Short mmCIF file of the N, C-alpha and C atoms (twelve columns), coordinates in Angstrom:
data_MODEL
# 
_entry.id   MODEL 
# 
loop_
_atom_site.group_PDB 
_atom_site.id 
_atom_site.type_symbol 
_atom_site.label_atom_id 
_atom_site.label_alt_id 
_atom_site.label_comp_id 
_atom_site.label_asym_id 
_atom_site.label_seq_id 
_atom_site.Cartn_x 
_atom_site.Cartn_y 
_atom_site.Cartn_z 
_atom_site.pdbx_PDB_model_num 
ATOM 1   N N  . MET A 1  132.566 -174.956 -170.204 1 
ATOM 2   C CA . MET A 1  131.247 -174.662 -170.746 1 
ATOM 3   C C  . MET A 1  130.240 -174.647 -169.592 1 
ATOM 4   N N  . PRO A 2  129.456 -173.587 -169.441 1 
ATOM 5   C CA . PRO A 2  128.509 -173.503 -168.344 1 
ATOM 6   C C  . PRO A 2  127.381 -174.525 -168.503 1 
ATOM 7   N N  . HIS A 3  126.932 -175.039 -167.375 1 
ATOM 8   C CA . HIS A 3  125.822 -176.001 -167.356 1 
ATOM 9   C C  . HIS A 3  124.499 -175.246 -167.457 1 
ATOM 10  N N  . SER A 4  123.650 -175.681 -168.362 1 
ATOM 11  C CA . SER A 4  122.339 -175.044 -168.472 1 
ATOM 12  C C  . SER A 4  121.266 -176.017 -167.996 1 
ATOM 13  N N  . GLU A 5  120.203 -175.457 -167.524 1 
ATOM 14  C CA . GLU A 5  119.089 -176.275 -167.043 1 
ATOM 15  C C  . GLU A 5  118.418 -176.976 -168.223 1 
ATOM 16  N N  . PRO A 6  117.965 -178.206 -168.024 1 
ATOM 17  C CA . PRO A 6  117.268 -178.906 -169.117 1 
ATOM 18  C C  . PRO A 6  115.901 -178.286 -169.382 1 
ATOM 19  N N  . HIS A 7  115.478 -178.384 -170.615 1 
ATOM 20  C CA . HIS A 7  114.150 -177.934 -171.017 1 
ATOM 21  C C  . HIS A 7  113.346 -179.164 -171.407 1 
ATOM 22  N N  . VAL A 8  112.085 -179.181 -171.002 1 
ATOM 23  C CA . VAL A 8  111.216 -180.305 -171.332 1 
ATOM 24  C C  . VAL A 8  110.036 -179.776 -172.136 1 
ATOM 25  N N  . LEU A 9  109.976 -180.207 -173.396 1 
ATOM 26  C CA . LEU A 9  108.898 -179.818 -174.289 1 
ATOM 27  C C  . LEU A 9  108.014 -181.034 -174.538 1 
ATOM 28  N N  . GLY A 10 106.730 -180.781 -174.744 1 
ATOM 29  C CA . GLY A 10 105.818 -181.852 -175.121 1 
ATOM 30  C C  . GLY A 10 105.495 -181.726 -176.593 1 
ATOM 31  N N  . LEU A 11 105.438 -182.847 -177.283 1 
ATOM 32  C CA . LEU A 11 105.091 -182.866 -178.696 1 
ATOM 33  C C  . LEU A 11 103.920 -183.807 -178.892 1 
ATOM 34  N N  . ILE A 12 102.894 -183.300 -179.566 1 
ATOM 35  C CA . ILE A 12 101.699 -184.097 -179.832 1 
ATOM 36  C C  . ILE A 12 101.245 -183.773 -181.250 1 
ATOM 37  N N  . SER A 13 100.553 -184.699 -181.872 1 
ATOM 38  C CA . SER A 13 100.119 -184.492 -183.241 1 
ATOM 39  C C  . SER A 13 98.896  -185.351 -183.543 1 
ATOM 40  N N  . ASP A 14 98.190  -184.974 -184.594 1 
ATOM 41  C CA . ASP A 14 97.108  -185.788 -185.135 1 
ATOM 42  C C  . ASP A 14 96.076  -186.194 -184.082 1 
ATOM 43  N N  . THR A 15 95.658  -185.231 -183.294 1 
ATOM 44  C CA . THR A 15 94.629  -185.521 -182.293 1 
ATOM 45  C C  . THR A 15 93.247  -185.632 -182.929 1 
ATOM 46  N N  . HIS A 16 93.037  -184.979 -184.054 1 
ATOM 47  C CA . HIS A 16 91.772  -185.072 -184.794 1 
ATOM 48  C C  . HIS A 16 90.552  -184.894 -183.888 1 
ATOM 49  N N  . GLY A 17 90.659  -183.941 -182.949 1 
ATOM 50  C CA . GLY A 17 89.532  -183.624 -182.083 1 
ATOM 51  C C  . GLY A 17 89.368  -184.530 -180.878 1 
ATOM 52  N N  . LEU A 18 90.341  -185.392 -180.614 1 
ATOM 53  C CA . LEU A 18 90.234  -186.344 -179.504 1 
ATOM 54  C C  . LEU A 18 91.547  -186.411 -178.733 1 
ATOM 55  N N  . LEU A 19 91.470  -186.140 -177.443 1 
ATOM 56  C CA . LEU A 19 92.640  -186.311 -176.584 1 
ATOM 57  C C  . LEU A 19 92.470  -187.587 -175.778 1 
ATOM 58  N N  . ARG A 20 93.488  -188.384 -175.743 1 
ATOM 59  C CA . ARG A 20 93.443  -189.627 -174.973 1 
ATOM 60  C C  . ARG A 20 93.404  -189.303 -173.481 1 
ATOM 61  N N  . PRO A 21 92.795  -190.189 -172.679 1 
ATOM 62  C CA . PRO A 21 92.657  -189.914 -171.243 1 
ATOM 63  C C  . PRO A 21 93.974  -189.648 -170.518 1 
ATOM 64  N N  . GLY A 22 95.074  -190.239 -170.947 1 
ATOM 65  C CA . GLY A 22 96.348  -190.073 -170.250 1 
ATOM 66  C C  . GLY A 22 97.174  -188.873 -170.659 1 
ATOM 67  N N  . VAL A 23 96.608  -187.968 -171.473 1 
ATOM 68  C CA . VAL A 23 97.407  -186.859 -171.995 1 
ATOM 69  C C  . VAL A 23 97.895  -185.928 -170.881 1 
ATOM 70  N N  . HIS A 24 97.091  -185.692 -169.872 1 
ATOM 71  C CA . HIS A 24 97.519  -184.811 -168.778 1 
ATOM 72  C C  . HIS A 24 98.703  -185.422 -168.028 1 
ATOM 73  N N  . ARG A 25 98.651  -186.699 -167.799 1 
ATOM 74  C CA . ARG A 25 99.755  -187.373 -167.106 1 
ATOM 75  C C  . ARG A 25 101.006 -187.410 -167.991 1 
ATOM 76  N N  . ALA A 26 100.825 -187.711 -169.273 1 
ATOM 77  C CA . ALA A 26 101.968 -187.823 -170.187 1 
ATOM 78  C C  . ALA A 26 102.702 -186.495 -170.373 1 
ATOM 79  N N  . LEU A 27 101.969 -185.389 -170.349 1 
ATOM 80  C CA . LEU A 27 102.573 -184.075 -170.588 1 
ATOM 81  C C  . LEU A 27 102.804 -183.265 -169.311 1 
ATOM 82  N N  . ALA A 28 102.543 -183.863 -168.165 1 
ATOM 83  C CA . ALA A 28 102.735 -183.157 -166.888 1 
ATOM 84  C C  . ALA A 28 104.186 -182.719 -166.752 1 
ATOM 85  N N  . GLY A 29 104.382 -181.455 -166.406 1 
ATOM 86  C CA . GLY A 29 105.718 -180.933 -166.155 1 
ATOM 87  C C  . GLY A 29 106.423 -180.329 -167.352 1 
ATOM 88  N N  . VAL A 30 105.831 -180.409 -168.544 1 
ATOM 89  C CA . VAL A 30 106.479 -179.783 -169.695 1 
ATOM 90  C C  . VAL A 30 106.320 -178.272 -169.603 1 
ATOM 91  N N  . GLU A 31 107.249 -177.548 -170.200 1 
ATOM 92  C CA . GLU A 31 107.159 -176.086 -170.160 1 
ATOM 93  C C  . GLU A 31 106.444 -175.508 -171.372 1 
ATOM 94  N N  . LEU A 32 106.313 -176.312 -172.424 1 
ATOM 95  C CA . LEU A 32 105.657 -175.884 -173.652 1 
ATOM 96  C C  . LEU A 32 105.175 -177.123 -174.387 1 
ATOM 97  N N  . ILE A 33 103.974 -177.037 -174.960 1 
ATOM 98  C CA . ILE A 33 103.450 -178.113 -175.793 1 
ATOM 99  C C  . ILE A 33 103.451 -177.639 -177.238 1 
ATOM 100 N N  . LEU A 34 104.028 -178.442 -178.114 1 
ATOM 101 C CA . LEU A 34 104.019 -178.176 -179.543 1 
ATOM 102 C C  . LEU A 34 103.084 -179.190 -180.186 1 
ATOM 103 N N  . HIS A 35 102.080 -178.699 -180.904 1 
ATOM 104 C CA . HIS A 35 101.137 -179.580 -181.601 1 
ATOM 105 C C  . HIS A 35 101.468 -179.517 -183.082 1 
ATOM 106 N N  . ALA A 36 101.757 -180.686 -183.679 1 
ATOM 107 C CA . ALA A 36 102.233 -180.748 -185.057 1 
ATOM 108 C C  . ALA A 36 101.119 -180.978 -186.076 1 
ATOM 109 N N  . GLY A 37 99.926  -180.505 -185.785 1 
ATOM 110 C CA . GLY A 37 98.875  -180.454 -186.792 1 
ATOM 111 C C  . GLY A 37 97.831  -181.546 -186.730 1 
ATOM 112 N N  . ASP A 38 96.773  -181.340 -187.527 1 
ATOM 113 C CA . ASP A 38 95.549  -182.142 -187.468 1 
ATOM 114 C C  . ASP A 38 94.983  -182.102 -186.051 1 
ATOM 115 N N  . VAL A 39 94.813  -180.868 -185.586 1 
ATOM 116 C CA . VAL A 39 94.362  -180.603 -184.223 1 
ATOM 117 C C  . VAL A 39 92.923  -181.075 -184.020 1 
ATOM 118 N N  . GLY A 40 92.019  -180.609 -184.864 1 
ATOM 119 C CA . GLY A 40 90.622  -181.008 -184.725 1 
ATOM 120 C C  . GLY A 40 89.788  -180.067 -183.894 1 
ATOM 121 N N  . GLY A 41 90.174  -178.805 -183.831 1 
ATOM 122 C CA . GLY A 41 89.349  -177.807 -183.161 1 
ATOM 123 C C  . GLY A 41 90.011  -177.148 -181.974 1 
ATOM 124 N N  . SER A 42 89.502  -175.985 -181.650 1 
ATOM 125 C CA . SER A 42 90.094  -175.172 -180.579 1 
ATOM 126 C C  . SER A 42 89.926  -175.785 -179.201 1 
ATOM 127 N N  . THR A 43 88.948  -176.665 -179.020 1 
ATOM 128 C CA . THR A 43 88.776  -177.279 -177.698 1 
ATOM 129 C C  . THR A 43 89.985  -178.138 -177.328 1 
ATOM 130 N N  . ILE A 44 90.647  -178.699 -178.329 1 
ATOM 131 C CA . ILE A 44 91.866  -179.480 -178.073 1 
ATOM 132 C C  . ILE A 44 92.966  -178.571 -177.540 1 
ATOM 133 N N  . LEU A 45 93.152  -177.425 -178.193 1 
ATOM 134 C CA . LEU A 45 94.171  -176.477 -177.738 1 
ATOM 135 C C  . LEU A 45 93.826  -175.921 -176.362 1 
ATOM 136 N N  . ASP A 46 92.546  -175.678 -176.114 1 
ATOM 137 C CA . ASP A 46 92.111  -175.191 -174.799 1 
ATOM 138 C C  . ASP A 46 92.441  -176.207 -173.711 1 
ATOM 139 N N  . GLU A 47 92.170  -177.468 -173.969 1 
ATOM 140 C CA . GLU A 47 92.446  -178.515 -172.980 1 
ATOM 141 C C  . GLU A 47 93.945  -178.659 -172.741 1 
ATOM 142 N N  . LEU A 48 94.727  -178.654 -173.819 1 
ATOM 143 C CA . LEU A 48 96.173  -178.755 -173.664 1 
ATOM 144 C C  . LEU A 48 96.751  -177.561 -172.909 1 
ATOM 145 N N  . SER A 49 96.141  -176.386 -173.093 1 
ATOM 146 C CA . SER A 49 96.661  -175.188 -172.415 1 
ATOM 147 C C  . SER A 49 96.441  -175.238 -170.905 1 
ATOM 148 N N  . LEU A 50 95.637  -176.163 -170.426 1 
ATOM 149 C CA . LEU A 50 95.514  -176.374 -168.982 1 
ATOM 150 C C  . LEU A 50 96.783  -177.013 -168.417 1 
ATOM 151 N N  . ILE A 51 97.562  -177.639 -169.286 1 
ATOM 152 C CA . ILE A 51 98.793  -178.314 -168.880 1 
ATOM 153 C C  . ILE A 51 99.988  -177.367 -168.974 1 
ATOM 154 N N  . ALA A 52 100.096 -176.673 -170.117 1 
ATOM 155 C CA . ALA A 52 101.234 -175.774 -170.390 1 
ATOM 156 C C  . ALA A 52 100.858 -174.893 -171.575 1 
ATOM 157 N N  . PRO A 53 101.608 -173.824 -171.810 1 
ATOM 158 C CA . PRO A 53 101.364 -173.030 -173.021 1 
ATOM 159 C C  . PRO A 53 101.466 -173.922 -174.262 1 
ATOM 160 N N  . VAL A 54 100.670 -173.590 -175.279 1 
ATOM 161 C CA . VAL A 54 100.589 -174.411 -176.494 1 
ATOM 162 C C  . VAL A 54 100.866 -173.563 -177.719 1 
ATOM 163 N N  . ARG A 55 101.637 -174.119 -178.635 1 
ATOM 164 C CA . ARG A 55 101.808 -173.557 -179.977 1 
ATOM 165 C C  . ARG A 55 101.488 -174.670 -180.936 1 
ATOM 166 N N  . ALA A 56 100.774 -174.343 -182.014 1 
ATOM 167 C CA . ALA A 56 100.290 -175.390 -182.910 1 
ATOM 168 C C  . ALA A 56 100.359 -174.960 -184.366 1 
ATOM 169 N N  . VAL A 57 100.568 -175.952 -185.233 1 
ATOM 170 C CA . VAL A 57 100.605 -175.719 -186.672 1 
ATOM 171 C C  . VAL A 57 99.382  -176.371 -187.323 1 
ATOM 172 N N  . PHE A 58 99.072  -175.880 -188.526 1 
ATOM 173 C CA . PHE A 58 98.007  -176.461 -189.331 1 
ATOM 174 C C  . PHE A 58 98.407  -177.863 -189.789 1 
ATOM 175 N N  . GLY A 59 97.433  -178.749 -189.801 1 
ATOM 176 C CA . GLY A 59 97.585  -180.029 -190.472 1 
ATOM 177 C C  . GLY A 59 96.713  -180.020 -191.713 1 
ATOM 178 N N  . ASN A 60 96.794  -181.058 -192.512 1 
ATOM 179 C CA . ASN A 60 96.021  -181.087 -193.750 1 
ATOM 180 C C  . ASN A 60 94.518  -181.234 -193.523 1 
ATOM 181 N N  . THR A 61 94.087  -181.583 -192.308 1 
ATOM 182 C CA . THR A 61 92.652  -181.670 -192.028 1 
ATOM 183 C C  . THR A 61 92.123  -180.457 -191.265 1 
ATOM 184 N N  . ASP A 62 92.998  -179.539 -190.871 1 
ATOM 185 C CA . ASP A 62 92.562  -178.339 -190.151 1 
ATOM 186 C C  . ASP A 62 92.089  -177.281 -191.136 1 
ATOM 187 N N  . PRO A 63 90.967  -176.593 -190.824 1 
ATOM 188 C CA . PRO A 63 90.503  -175.523 -191.715 1 
ATOM 189 C C  . PRO A 63 91.554  -174.421 -191.832 1 
ATOM 190 N N  . PRO A 64 91.713  -173.831 -193.007 1 
ATOM 191 C CA . PRO A 64 92.754  -172.821 -193.219 1 
ATOM 192 C C  . PRO A 64 92.566  -171.542 -192.403 1 
ATOM 193 N N  . ASP A 65 91.376  -171.332 -191.854 1 
ATOM 194 C CA . ASP A 65 91.130  -170.133 -191.058 1 
ATOM 195 C C  . ASP A 65 91.033  -170.442 -189.558 1 
ATOM 196 N N  . GLU A 66 91.495  -171.617 -189.159 1 
ATOM 197 C CA . GLU A 66 91.417  -172.017 -187.745 1 
ATOM 198 C C  . GLU A 66 92.288  -171.098 -186.893 1 
ATOM 199 N N  . PRO A 67 91.696  -170.378 -185.925 1 
ATOM 200 C CA . PRO A 67 92.501  -169.480 -185.090 1 
ATOM 201 C C  . PRO A 67 93.493  -170.256 -184.227 1 
ATOM 202 N N  . GLY A 68 94.622  -169.644 -183.989 1 
ATOM 203 C CA . GLY A 68 95.627  -170.239 -183.116 1 
ATOM 204 C C  . GLY A 68 96.600  -171.167 -183.813 1 
ATOM 205 N N  . LEU A 69 96.405  -171.406 -185.116 1 
ATOM 206 C CA . LEU A 69 97.309  -172.287 -185.850 1 
ATOM 207 C C  . LEU A 69 98.154  -171.483 -186.831 1 
ATOM 208 N N  . VAL A 70 99.400  -171.903 -186.987 1 
ATOM 209 C CA . VAL A 70 100.309 -171.273 -187.939 1 
ATOM 210 C C  . VAL A 70 100.850 -172.360 -188.873 1 
ATOM 211 N N  . HIS A 71 101.523 -171.949 -189.943 1 
ATOM 212 C CA . HIS A 71 102.027 -172.926 -190.910 1 
ATOM 213 C C  . HIS A 71 103.288 -173.640 -190.433 1 
ATOM 214 N N  . GLU A 72 104.101 -172.958 -189.649 1 
ATOM 215 C CA . GLU A 72 105.279 -173.597 -189.077 1 
ATOM 216 C C  . GLU A 72 105.700 -172.865 -187.819 1 
ATOM 217 N N  . ILE A 73 106.397 -173.578 -186.976 1 
ATOM 218 C CA . ILE A 73 106.961 -173.009 -185.755 1 
ATOM 219 C C  . ILE A 73 108.465 -173.232 -185.813 1 
ATOM 220 N N  . VAL A 74 109.213 -172.162 -185.584 1 
ATOM 221 C CA . VAL A 74 110.665 -172.267 -185.467 1 
ATOM 222 C C  . VAL A 74 111.030 -171.499 -184.200 1 
ATOM 223 N N  . ILE A 75 111.545 -172.228 -183.219 1 
ATOM 224 C CA . ILE A 75 111.924 -171.606 -181.951 1 
ATOM 225 C C  . ILE A 75 113.300 -172.119 -181.543 1 
ATOM 226 N N  . GLU A 76 113.943 -171.382 -180.662 1 
ATOM 227 C CA . GLU A 76 115.195 -171.837 -180.084 1 
ATOM 228 C C  . GLU A 76 114.957 -172.110 -178.608 1 
ATOM 229 N N  . VAL A 77 115.369 -173.278 -178.186 1 
ATOM 230 C CA . VAL A 77 115.191 -173.689 -176.798 1 
ATOM 231 C C  . VAL A 77 116.510 -174.268 -176.305 1 
ATOM 232 N N  . GLY A 78 117.057 -173.661 -175.290 1 
ATOM 233 C CA . GLY A 78 118.307 -174.162 -174.729 1 
ATOM 234 C C  . GLY A 78 119.441 -174.259 -175.728 1 
ATOM 235 N N  . GLY A 79 119.466 -173.341 -176.683 1 
ATOM 236 C CA . GLY A 79 120.521 -173.328 -177.679 1 
ATOM 237 C C  . GLY A 79 120.273 -174.228 -178.877 1 
ATOM 238 N N  . LEU A 80 119.157 -174.935 -178.890 1 
ATOM 239 C CA . LEU A 80 118.808 -175.785 -180.016 1 
ATOM 240 C C  . LEU A 80 117.646 -175.180 -180.798 1 
ATOM 241 N N  . ARG A 81 117.717 -175.282 -182.094 1 
ATOM 242 C CA . ARG A 81 116.635 -174.775 -182.950 1 
ATOM 243 C C  . ARG A 81 115.641 -175.917 -183.177 1 
ATOM 244 N N  . VAL A 82 114.358 -175.614 -182.964 1 
ATOM 245 C CA . VAL A 82 113.289 -176.599 -183.116 1 
ATOM 246 C C  . VAL A 82 112.352 -176.116 -184.213 1 
ATOM 247 N N  . HIS A 83 112.070 -176.992 -185.166 1 
ATOM 248 C CA . HIS A 83 111.137 -176.687 -186.253 1 
ATOM 249 C C  . HIS A 83 109.992 -177.681 -186.173 1 
ATOM 250 N N  . VAL A 84 108.759 -177.136 -186.241 1 
ATOM 251 C CA . VAL A 84 107.564 -177.985 -186.240 1 
ATOM 252 C C  . VAL A 84 106.709 -177.605 -187.430 1 
ATOM 253 N N  . SER A 85 106.355 -178.611 -188.229 1 
ATOM 254 C CA . SER A 85 105.379 -178.448 -189.301 1 
ATOM 255 C C  . SER A 85 104.681 -179.791 -189.461 1 
ATOM 256 N N  . HIS A 86 103.558 -179.779 -190.149 1 
ATOM 257 C CA . HIS A 86 102.828 -181.030 -190.332 1 
ATOM 258 C C  . HIS A 86 103.448 -181.877 -191.433 1 
ATOM 259 N N  . GLY A 87 104.086 -181.229 -192.377 1 
ATOM 260 C CA . GLY A 87 104.803 -181.960 -193.411 1 
ATOM 261 C C  . GLY A 87 103.958 -182.394 -194.595 1 
ATOM 262 N N  . HIS A 88 102.778 -181.832 -194.730 1 
ATOM 263 C CA . HIS A 88 101.937 -182.228 -195.866 1 
ATOM 264 C C  . HIS A 88 102.222 -181.382 -197.088 1 
# 
């Protein structure tokens, strides 16, 4: 079986408009950030995108017309299927 390179994803959720001071250090080096909802506004996604590309889902506190949010994310990474939803 061929050896594949590891993938490092960041997962964050329930920021509610506030990113903790250590978020840049905690997510440094990830290739993709997945936000599992209750984002709290586009400024959160903008800040996270300074670290890595971001994909995000709606949480129960996010407005239904919030740009950049989807209801679920299903991606394949390194042969594994990843599903992200807020679960509400």
